[in-house]
Coordinates of C-alpha atoms in Angstrom, one line a residue:
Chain A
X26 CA 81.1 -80.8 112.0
X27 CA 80.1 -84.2 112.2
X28 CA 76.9 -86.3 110.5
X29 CA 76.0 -88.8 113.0
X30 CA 73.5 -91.8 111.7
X31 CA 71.5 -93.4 114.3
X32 CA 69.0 -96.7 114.3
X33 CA 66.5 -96.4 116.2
X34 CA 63.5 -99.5 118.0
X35 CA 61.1 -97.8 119.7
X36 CA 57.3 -98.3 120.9
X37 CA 55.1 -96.2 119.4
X38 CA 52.1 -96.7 121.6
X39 CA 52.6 -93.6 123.7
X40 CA 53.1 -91.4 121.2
X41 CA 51.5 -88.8 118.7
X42 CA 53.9 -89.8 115.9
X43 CA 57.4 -89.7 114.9
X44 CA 57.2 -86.0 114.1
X45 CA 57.2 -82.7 115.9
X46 CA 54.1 -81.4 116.9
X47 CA 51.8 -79.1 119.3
X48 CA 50.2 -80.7 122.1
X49 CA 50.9 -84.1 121.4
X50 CA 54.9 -85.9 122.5
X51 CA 56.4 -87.2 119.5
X52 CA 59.6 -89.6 119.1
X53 CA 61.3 -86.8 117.4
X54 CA 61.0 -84.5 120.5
X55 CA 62.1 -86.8 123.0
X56 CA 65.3 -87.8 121.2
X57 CA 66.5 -84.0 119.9
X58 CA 66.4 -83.5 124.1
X59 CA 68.5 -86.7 125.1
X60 CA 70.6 -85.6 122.3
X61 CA 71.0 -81.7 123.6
X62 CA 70.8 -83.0 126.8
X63 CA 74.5 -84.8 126.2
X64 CA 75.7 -82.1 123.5
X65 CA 74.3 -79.0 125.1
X66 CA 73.2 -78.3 121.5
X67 CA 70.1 -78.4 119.9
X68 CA 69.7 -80.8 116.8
X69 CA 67.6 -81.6 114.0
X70 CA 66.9 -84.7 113.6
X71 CA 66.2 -86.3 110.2
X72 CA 63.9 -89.4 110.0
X73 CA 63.9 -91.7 107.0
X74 CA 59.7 -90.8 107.4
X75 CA 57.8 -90.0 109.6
X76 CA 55.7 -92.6 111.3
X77 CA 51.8 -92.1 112.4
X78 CA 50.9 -92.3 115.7
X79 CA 50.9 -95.6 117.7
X80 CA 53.1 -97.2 115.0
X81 CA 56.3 -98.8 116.0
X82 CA 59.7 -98.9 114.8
X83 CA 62.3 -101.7 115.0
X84 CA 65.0 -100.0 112.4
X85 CA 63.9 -96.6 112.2
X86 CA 67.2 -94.5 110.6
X87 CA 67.5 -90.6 111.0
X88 CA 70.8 -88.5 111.2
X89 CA 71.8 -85.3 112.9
X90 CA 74.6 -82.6 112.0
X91 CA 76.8 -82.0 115.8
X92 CA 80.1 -80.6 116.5
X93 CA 80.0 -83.6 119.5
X94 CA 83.1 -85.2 119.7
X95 CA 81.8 -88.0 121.1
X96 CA 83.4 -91.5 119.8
X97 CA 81.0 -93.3 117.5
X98 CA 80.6 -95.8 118.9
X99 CA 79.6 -94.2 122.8
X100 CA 77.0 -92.2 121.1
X101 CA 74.0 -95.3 121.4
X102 CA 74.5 -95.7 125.0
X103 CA 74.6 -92.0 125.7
X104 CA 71.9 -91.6 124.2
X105 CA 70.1 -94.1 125.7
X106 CA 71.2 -92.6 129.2
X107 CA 68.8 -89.6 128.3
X108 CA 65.9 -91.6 127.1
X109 CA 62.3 -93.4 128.0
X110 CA 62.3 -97.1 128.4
X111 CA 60.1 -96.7 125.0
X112 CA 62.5 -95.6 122.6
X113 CA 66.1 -96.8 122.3
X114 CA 69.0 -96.3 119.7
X115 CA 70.3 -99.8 118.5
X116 CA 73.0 -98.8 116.4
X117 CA 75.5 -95.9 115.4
X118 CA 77.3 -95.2 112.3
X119 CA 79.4 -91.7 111.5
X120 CA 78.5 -91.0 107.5
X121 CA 79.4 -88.2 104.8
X122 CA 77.9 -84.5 105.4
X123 CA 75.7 -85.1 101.9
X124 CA 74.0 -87.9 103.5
X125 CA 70.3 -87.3 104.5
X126 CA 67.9 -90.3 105.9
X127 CA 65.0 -89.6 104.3
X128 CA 66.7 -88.0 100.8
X129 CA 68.7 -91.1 100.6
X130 CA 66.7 -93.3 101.4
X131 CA 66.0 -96.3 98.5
X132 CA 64.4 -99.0 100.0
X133 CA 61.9 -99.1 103.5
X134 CA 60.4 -102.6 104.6
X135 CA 57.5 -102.9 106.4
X136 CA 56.5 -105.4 109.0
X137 CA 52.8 -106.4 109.8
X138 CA 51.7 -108.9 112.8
X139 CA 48.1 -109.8 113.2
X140 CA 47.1 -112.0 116.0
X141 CA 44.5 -114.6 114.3
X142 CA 43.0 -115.8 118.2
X143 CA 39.5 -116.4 119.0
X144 CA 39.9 -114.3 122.4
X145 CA 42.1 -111.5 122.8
X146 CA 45.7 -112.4 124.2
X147 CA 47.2 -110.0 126.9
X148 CA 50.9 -110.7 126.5
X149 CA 52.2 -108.6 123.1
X150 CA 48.3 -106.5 123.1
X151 CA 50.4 -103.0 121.6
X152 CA 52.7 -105.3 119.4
X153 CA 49.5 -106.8 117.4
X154 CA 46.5 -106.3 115.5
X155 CA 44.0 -109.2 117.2
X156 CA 41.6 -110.4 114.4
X157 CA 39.0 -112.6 115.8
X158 CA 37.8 -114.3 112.3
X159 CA 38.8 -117.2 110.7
X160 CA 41.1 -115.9 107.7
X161 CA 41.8 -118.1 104.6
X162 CA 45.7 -117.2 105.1
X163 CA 46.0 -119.4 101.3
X164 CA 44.0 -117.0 99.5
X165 CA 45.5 -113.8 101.2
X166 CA 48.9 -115.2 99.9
X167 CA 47.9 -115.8 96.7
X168 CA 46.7 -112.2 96.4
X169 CA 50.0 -110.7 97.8
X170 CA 51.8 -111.5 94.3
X171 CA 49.5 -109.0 92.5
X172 CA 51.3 -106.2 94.9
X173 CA 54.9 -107.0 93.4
X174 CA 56.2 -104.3 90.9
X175 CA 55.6 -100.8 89.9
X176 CA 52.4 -100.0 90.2
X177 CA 49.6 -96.6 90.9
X178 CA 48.4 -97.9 94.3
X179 CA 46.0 -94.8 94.7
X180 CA 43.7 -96.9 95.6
X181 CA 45.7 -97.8 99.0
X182 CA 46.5 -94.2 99.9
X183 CA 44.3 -92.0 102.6
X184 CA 43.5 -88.6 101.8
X185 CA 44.5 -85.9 103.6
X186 CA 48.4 -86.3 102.0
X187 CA 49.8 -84.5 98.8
X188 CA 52.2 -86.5 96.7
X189 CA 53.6 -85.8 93.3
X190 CA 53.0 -89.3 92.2
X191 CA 51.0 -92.7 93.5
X192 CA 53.4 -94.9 92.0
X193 CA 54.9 -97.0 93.9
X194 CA 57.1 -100.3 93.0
X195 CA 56.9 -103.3 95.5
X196 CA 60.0 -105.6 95.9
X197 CA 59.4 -108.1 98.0
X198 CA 56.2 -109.2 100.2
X199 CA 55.0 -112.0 102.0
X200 CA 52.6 -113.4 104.6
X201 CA 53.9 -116.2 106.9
X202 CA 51.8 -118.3 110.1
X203 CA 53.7 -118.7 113.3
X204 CA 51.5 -120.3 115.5
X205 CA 48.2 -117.8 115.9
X206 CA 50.5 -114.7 114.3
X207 CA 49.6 -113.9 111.0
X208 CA 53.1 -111.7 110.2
X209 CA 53.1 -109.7 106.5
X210 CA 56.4 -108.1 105.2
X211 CA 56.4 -105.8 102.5
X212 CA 59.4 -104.1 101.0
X213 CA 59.2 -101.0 98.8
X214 CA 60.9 -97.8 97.3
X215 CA 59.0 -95.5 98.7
X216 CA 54.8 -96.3 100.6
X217 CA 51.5 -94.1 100.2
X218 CA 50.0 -92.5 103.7
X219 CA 48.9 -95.2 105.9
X220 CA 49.4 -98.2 102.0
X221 CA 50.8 -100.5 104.2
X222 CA 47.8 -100.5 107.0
X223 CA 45.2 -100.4 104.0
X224 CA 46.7 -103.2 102.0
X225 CA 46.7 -105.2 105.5
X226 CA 43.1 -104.3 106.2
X227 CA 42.1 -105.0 102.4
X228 CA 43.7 -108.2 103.0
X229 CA 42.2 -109.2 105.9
X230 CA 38.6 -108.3 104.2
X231 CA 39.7 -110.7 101.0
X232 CA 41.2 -113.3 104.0
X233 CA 38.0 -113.6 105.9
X234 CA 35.6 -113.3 102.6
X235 CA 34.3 -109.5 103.0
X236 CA 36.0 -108.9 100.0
X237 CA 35.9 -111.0 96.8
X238 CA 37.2 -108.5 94.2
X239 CA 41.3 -109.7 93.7
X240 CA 43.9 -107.3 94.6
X241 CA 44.7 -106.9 91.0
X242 CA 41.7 -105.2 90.3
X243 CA 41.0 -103.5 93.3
X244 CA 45.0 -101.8 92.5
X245 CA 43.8 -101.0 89.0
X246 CA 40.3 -99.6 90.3
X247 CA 42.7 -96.6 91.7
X248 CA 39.5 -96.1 94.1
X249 CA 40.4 -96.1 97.5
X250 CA 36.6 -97.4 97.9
X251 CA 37.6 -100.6 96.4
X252 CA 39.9 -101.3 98.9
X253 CA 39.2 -102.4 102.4
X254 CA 39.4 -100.2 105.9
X255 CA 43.0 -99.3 107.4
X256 CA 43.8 -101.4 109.5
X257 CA 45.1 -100.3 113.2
X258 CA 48.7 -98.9 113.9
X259 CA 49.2 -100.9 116.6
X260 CA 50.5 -103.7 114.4
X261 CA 52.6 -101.8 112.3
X262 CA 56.5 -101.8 112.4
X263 CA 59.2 -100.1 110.4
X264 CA 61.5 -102.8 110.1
X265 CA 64.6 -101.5 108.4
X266 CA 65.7 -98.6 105.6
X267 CA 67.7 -99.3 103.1
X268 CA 70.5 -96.7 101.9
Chain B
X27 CA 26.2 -126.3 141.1
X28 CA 29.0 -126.9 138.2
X29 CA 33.0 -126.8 138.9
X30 CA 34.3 -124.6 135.8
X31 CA 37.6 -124.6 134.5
X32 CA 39.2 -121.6 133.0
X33 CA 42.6 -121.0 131.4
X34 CA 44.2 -117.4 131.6
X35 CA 46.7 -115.5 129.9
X36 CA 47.8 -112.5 131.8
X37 CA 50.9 -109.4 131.6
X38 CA 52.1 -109.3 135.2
X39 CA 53.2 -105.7 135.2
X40 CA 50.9 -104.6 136.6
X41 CA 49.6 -106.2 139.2
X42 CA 51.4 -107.6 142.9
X43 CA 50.7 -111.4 141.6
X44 CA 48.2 -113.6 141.4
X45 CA 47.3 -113.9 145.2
X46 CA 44.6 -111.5 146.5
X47 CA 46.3 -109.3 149.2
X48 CA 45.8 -106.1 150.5
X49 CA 47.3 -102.7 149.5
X50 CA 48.0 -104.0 145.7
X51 CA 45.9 -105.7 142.4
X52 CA 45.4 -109.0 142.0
X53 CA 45.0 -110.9 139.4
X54 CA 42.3 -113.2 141.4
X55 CA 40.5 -110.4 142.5
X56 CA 40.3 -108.8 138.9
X57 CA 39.0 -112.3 137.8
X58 CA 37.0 -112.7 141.1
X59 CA 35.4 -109.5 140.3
X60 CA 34.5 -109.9 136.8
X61 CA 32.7 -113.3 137.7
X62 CA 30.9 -111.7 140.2
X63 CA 29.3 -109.4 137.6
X64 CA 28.7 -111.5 135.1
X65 CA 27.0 -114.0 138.2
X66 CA 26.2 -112.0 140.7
X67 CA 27.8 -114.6 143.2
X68 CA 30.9 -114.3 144.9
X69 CA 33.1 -117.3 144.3
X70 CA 36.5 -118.6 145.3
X71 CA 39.2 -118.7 142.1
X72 CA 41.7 -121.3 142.8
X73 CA 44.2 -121.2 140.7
X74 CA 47.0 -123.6 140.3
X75 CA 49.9 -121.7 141.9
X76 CA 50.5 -118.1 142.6
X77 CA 52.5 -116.1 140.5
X78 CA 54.5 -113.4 141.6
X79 CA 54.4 -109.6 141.5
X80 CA 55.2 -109.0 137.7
X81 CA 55.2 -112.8 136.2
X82 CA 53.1 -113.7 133.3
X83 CA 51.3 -116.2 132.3
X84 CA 50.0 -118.0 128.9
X85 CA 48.2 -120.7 130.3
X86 CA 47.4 -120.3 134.3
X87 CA 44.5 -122.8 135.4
X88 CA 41.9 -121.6 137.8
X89 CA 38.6 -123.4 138.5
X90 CA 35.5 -122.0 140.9
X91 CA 32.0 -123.5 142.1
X92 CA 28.8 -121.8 140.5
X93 CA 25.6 -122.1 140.0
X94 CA 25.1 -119.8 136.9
X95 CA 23.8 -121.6 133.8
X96 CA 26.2 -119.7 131.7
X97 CA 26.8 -122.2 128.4
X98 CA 30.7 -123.4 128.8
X99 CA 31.6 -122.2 125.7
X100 CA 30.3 -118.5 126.0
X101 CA 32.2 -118.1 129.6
X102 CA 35.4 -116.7 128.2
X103 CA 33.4 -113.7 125.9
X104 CA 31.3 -113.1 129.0
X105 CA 34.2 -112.8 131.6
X106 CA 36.5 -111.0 129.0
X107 CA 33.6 -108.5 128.4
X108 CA 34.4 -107.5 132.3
X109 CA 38.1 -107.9 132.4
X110 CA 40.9 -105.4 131.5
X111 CA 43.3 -105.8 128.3
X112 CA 45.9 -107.2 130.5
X113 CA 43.9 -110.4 131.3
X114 CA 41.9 -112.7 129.1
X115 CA 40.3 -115.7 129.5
X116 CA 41.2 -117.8 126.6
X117 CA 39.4 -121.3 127.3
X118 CA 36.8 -123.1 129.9
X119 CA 35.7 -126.8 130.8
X120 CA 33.2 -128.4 132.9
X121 CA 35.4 -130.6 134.7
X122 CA 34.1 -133.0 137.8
X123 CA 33.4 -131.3 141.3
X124 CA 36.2 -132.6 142.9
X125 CA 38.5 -131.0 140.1
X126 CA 40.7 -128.6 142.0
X127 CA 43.3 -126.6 140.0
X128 CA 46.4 -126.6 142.6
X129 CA 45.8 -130.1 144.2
X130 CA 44.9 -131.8 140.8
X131 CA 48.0 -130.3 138.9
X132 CA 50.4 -133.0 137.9
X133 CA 53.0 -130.8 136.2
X134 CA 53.7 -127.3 135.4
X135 CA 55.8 -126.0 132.3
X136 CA 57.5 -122.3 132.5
X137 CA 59.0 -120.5 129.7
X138 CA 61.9 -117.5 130.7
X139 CA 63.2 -115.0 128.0
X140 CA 66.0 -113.4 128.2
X141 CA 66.7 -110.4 125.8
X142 CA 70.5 -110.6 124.9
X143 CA 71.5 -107.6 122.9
X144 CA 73.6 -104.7 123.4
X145 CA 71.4 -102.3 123.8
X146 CA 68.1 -102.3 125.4
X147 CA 65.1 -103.2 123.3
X148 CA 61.2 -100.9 123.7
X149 CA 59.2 -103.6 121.5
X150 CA 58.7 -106.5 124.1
X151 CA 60.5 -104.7 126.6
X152 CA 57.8 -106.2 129.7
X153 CA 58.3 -109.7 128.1
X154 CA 62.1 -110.0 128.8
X155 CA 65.0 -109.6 130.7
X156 CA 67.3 -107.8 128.8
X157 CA 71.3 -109.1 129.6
X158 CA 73.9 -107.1 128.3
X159 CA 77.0 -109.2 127.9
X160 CA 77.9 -112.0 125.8
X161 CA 76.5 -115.6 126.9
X162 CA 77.9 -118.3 126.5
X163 CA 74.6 -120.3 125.1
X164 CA 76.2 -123.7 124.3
X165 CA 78.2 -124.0 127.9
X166 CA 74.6 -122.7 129.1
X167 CA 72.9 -125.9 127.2
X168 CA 75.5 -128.6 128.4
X169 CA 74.5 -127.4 132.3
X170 CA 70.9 -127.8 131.8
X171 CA 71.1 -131.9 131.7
X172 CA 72.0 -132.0 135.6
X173 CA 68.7 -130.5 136.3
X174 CA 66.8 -133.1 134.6
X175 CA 65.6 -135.5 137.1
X176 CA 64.8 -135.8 140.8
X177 CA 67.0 -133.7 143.1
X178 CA 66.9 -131.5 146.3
X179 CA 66.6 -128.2 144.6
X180 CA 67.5 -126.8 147.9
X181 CA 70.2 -124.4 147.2
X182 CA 67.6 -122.3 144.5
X183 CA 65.0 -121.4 146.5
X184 CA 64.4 -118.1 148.0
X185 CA 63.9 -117.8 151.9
X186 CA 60.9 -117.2 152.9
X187 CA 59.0 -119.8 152.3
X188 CA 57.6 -122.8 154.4
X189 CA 57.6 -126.4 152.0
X190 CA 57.9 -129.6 153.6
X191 CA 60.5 -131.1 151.1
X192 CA 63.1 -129.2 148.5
X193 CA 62.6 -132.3 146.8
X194 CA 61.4 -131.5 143.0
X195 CA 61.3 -134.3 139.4
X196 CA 62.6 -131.9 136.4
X197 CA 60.8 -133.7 133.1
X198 CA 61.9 -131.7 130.3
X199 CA 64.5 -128.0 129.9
X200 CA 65.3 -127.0 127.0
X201 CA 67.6 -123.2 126.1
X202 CA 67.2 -122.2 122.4
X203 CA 69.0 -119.2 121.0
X204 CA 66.2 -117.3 118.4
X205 CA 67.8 -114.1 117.3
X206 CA 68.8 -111.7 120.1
X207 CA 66.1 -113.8 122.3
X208 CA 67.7 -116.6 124.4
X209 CA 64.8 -118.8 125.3
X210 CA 64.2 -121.4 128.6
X211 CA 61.8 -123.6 129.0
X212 CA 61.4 -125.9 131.7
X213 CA 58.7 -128.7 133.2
X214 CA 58.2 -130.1 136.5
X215 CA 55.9 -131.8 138.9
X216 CA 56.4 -128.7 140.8
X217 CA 58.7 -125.6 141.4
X218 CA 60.3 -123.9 144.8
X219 CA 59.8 -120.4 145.5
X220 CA 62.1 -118.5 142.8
X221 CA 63.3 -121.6 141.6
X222 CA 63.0 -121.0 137.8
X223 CA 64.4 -117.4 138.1
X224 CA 67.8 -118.3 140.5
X225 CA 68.3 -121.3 137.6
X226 CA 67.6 -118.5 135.3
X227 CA 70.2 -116.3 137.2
X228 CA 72.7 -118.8 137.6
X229 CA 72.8 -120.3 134.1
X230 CA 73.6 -116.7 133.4
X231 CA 75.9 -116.2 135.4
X232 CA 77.1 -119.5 134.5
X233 CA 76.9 -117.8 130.5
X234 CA 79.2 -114.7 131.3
X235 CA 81.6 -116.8 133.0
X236 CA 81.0 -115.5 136.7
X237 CA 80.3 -118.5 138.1
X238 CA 82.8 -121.8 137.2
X239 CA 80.8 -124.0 139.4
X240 CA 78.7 -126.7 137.5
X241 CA 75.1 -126.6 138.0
X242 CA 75.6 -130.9 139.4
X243 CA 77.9 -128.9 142.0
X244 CA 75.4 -126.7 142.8
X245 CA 72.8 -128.7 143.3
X246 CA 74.4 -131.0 145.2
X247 CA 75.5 -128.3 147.4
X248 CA 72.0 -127.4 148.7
X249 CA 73.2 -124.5 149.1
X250 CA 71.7 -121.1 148.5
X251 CA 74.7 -119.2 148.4
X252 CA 76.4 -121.2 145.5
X253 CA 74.0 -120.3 143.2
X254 CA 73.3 -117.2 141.2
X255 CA 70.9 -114.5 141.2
X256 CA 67.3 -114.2 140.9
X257 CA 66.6 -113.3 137.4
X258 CA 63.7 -110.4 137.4
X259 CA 60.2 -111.8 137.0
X260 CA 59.1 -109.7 133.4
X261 CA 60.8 -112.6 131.7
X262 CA 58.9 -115.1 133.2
X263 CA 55.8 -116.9 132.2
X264 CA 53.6 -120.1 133.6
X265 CA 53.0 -121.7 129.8
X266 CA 51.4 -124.8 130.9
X267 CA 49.7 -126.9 133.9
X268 CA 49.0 -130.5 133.3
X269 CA 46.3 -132.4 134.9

C-alpha cells in the first residue's frame, strides 16, 4: 500500500464543487475515474477542503491510498492522460500512510483577483471578479491589517455550515494593483464557509465607500450583517496548502 | 453622419476570426449585429486587420459610418449591452471621416504567451501555448535583435496569401520570462500572414535546441522551409494599433 500526494490547478467554472455530489460533476469525481481508470481500482480521494462551486484551484493538495505501482514521478502525466483540459495535476509526491490532506493540513492561502475596469474585459472573464466602481485601493489596504491574528470572524461566515469554533488566526494578507487587477492574498490556519469571498466583498463595499464602519469593528460586531455581500466565486483561487 | 472609432477586446476561441465569412462566427458580424440593434442601421466595421480563427485581441481598432446621435462616451455600454462575454467594447472616438482603421494604421503591436511548464495548466489555458520542454530563454533573447529593422520577412509567412512585398520595419521585440509564462511582444508597421506565430515557432524551436540556424540566417534565407513551425493562435493577441 502506497499514499500517493497529488497537487492539483484546475478551473472550477464548470463545475458543482470540489466534492462528490448528485446531479451536479464535481472535481472529485472526475479525478477518482482518471485515477481508476489507470489503476483499475477505485480511490478515495482526500482534498485539503473542499472548494464551492465555480471556484478555482492553482495548488489544491489531496492524497489517495493505491496498491499502484506506478513510479512517482509518472503518476502526474498519467493522470493527466485520463483528464479534462480543466483540471490537471502539477505535482506528485509519495508520503507516510498517517498522512491525510485535509487532517494535516496547517496553513491554506487564498488568492483573490478583481478586475477594477470601467467595461467588462473578455480575455481572463472566469479568472476575475470585474468591479466597475472606482475603489479607494489605499483605504482597503489600510483595513486589511485589522484581519491579521486570531480572531472570531463570525461575522465573515455564511450560514448553512456547522463548525466547532469561528476562530480563525490570519498570517499574512495583502492587496496589491497590477495594472487594472486588484489581486488580495490571504493566508490562514484554517477559513469560515465562503470568509474569504465575504471579506473580499466587505472590502470592496469599504473600497468604493458603501461601507464606512472599519473592519475592526465590523470583525468584533460577530454579525454577519455588518459585513458586506459575498463576493462571486469566480475570482477565487486556492493557491497553495501548507503541511 | 459621424465616423466612430471603437477599440475591442475579444477571446478568439470561439469564433473563425475576425472576417465575416460564411459557415462560422465572426467577430465583425457579432459587432455588426449588435450595432445594428442598438441603430437600427446596417453598417460596414472595418477593422484594422483580420485576426485569425482563435487569436485574441486587447486592443483591435474598428471604425463605421452612422448616423445615430448616440453620445461618444455612452457607445461602449450601449454596444456591450448587445454583445456576448467574449467581446467587449472597451473605448470609442469621434475621429474625422476619412479615418479608416486598416489604411490609417501606422503600426501594430502583438503580444504571444507561451506557457512553459511541465505539465499542462486549466487556469489560462485559452490564453497560452503551453511548451513542454526546457527553453532556452536567454539564446531566445540574443536572436530577437536580427528581427529588429527592415528586412524581407519572406521565409515566415504562410502560403496562401497574395501581398505585393515581404518587405516588413520591426520597431520594437522584446521576450521576458515571468514565472512559468514566457512572454513576446513585438511592433511593426505591419505583419505577413502567420508571421508572429512562425517567429514564435521558430524561436522555440530555436529554445529547445532543434533548430541551430540563427534567426539573421533565416531571414536572410527567404526561405519558408528554414524556419520553424507556426505556433497555435490561443497564445496570440493584437495589443495595440497606432494611428
Amino acid at each position: 500500500m502506497r499514499n500517493i500526494m497529488i497537487i492539483i490547478e484546475y478551473d472550477g467554472t464548470n463545475y458543482g464543487g470540489w466534492q462528490k455530489q448528485k446531479n451536479t460533476l464535481s472535481i472529485q469525481q472526475v479525478i477518482e475515474e482518471a485515477i481508476y481508470k489507470i489503476t483499475k481500482k477505485e480511490v478515495n480521494l482526500i482534498s485539503s477542503g473542499r472548494t464551492d462551486a465555480g471556484v478555482h484551484a492553482i495548488g489544491q493538495v489531496a492524497n489517495f491510498i493505491t496498491t499502484s505501482k506506478i513510479p512517482i514521478e509518472k503518476i502526474p502525466d498519467a493522470i493527466n492522460s485520463k483528464l479534462p483540459n480543466d483540471i490537471s495535476i502539477i505535482g506528485s509526491k509519495e508520503v507516510a500512510m498517517d498522512f491525510h490532506a485535509r487532517y494535516s493540513a496547517r496553513r491554506k492561502r487564498y488568492k483573490y483577483i478583481i478586475l477594477n475596469s470601467k467595461y467588462k474585459r473578455p480575455i481572463n472573464r472566469n479568472y476575475s471578479y470585474h468591479v466597475k466602481y472606482d475603489l479607494d485601493i489605499d483605504k482597503m489596504k489600510n483595513e486589511i491589517k485589522y484581519l491579521i491574528g486570531e480572531h472570531d470572524f463570525k461575522a465573515f461566515m455564511s450560514s448553512g455550515s456547522s463548525v466547532q469554533t469561528t476562530v480563525r488566526t490570519i498570517y499574512d494578507v495583502s492587496i496589491e494593483k497590477q495594472g487594472d487587477l486588484i489581486i488580495l492574498e490571504i493566508e490562514g490556519n484554517g477559513f469560515l464557509y465562503n470568509m474569504v469571498r465575504i471579506i473580499v466583498g466587505t472590502l470592496i463595499d469599504i473600497g468604493r465607500g458603501k461601507i464606512s464602519t472599519s473592519l475592526k469593528d465590523i470583525i468584533n460586531s460577530k454579525d454577519r450583517n455588518r459585513a458586506g455581500y459575498t463576493s462571486p466565486a469566480c475570482g477565487l483561487f486556492l493557491k497553495k496548502v501548507y503541511y
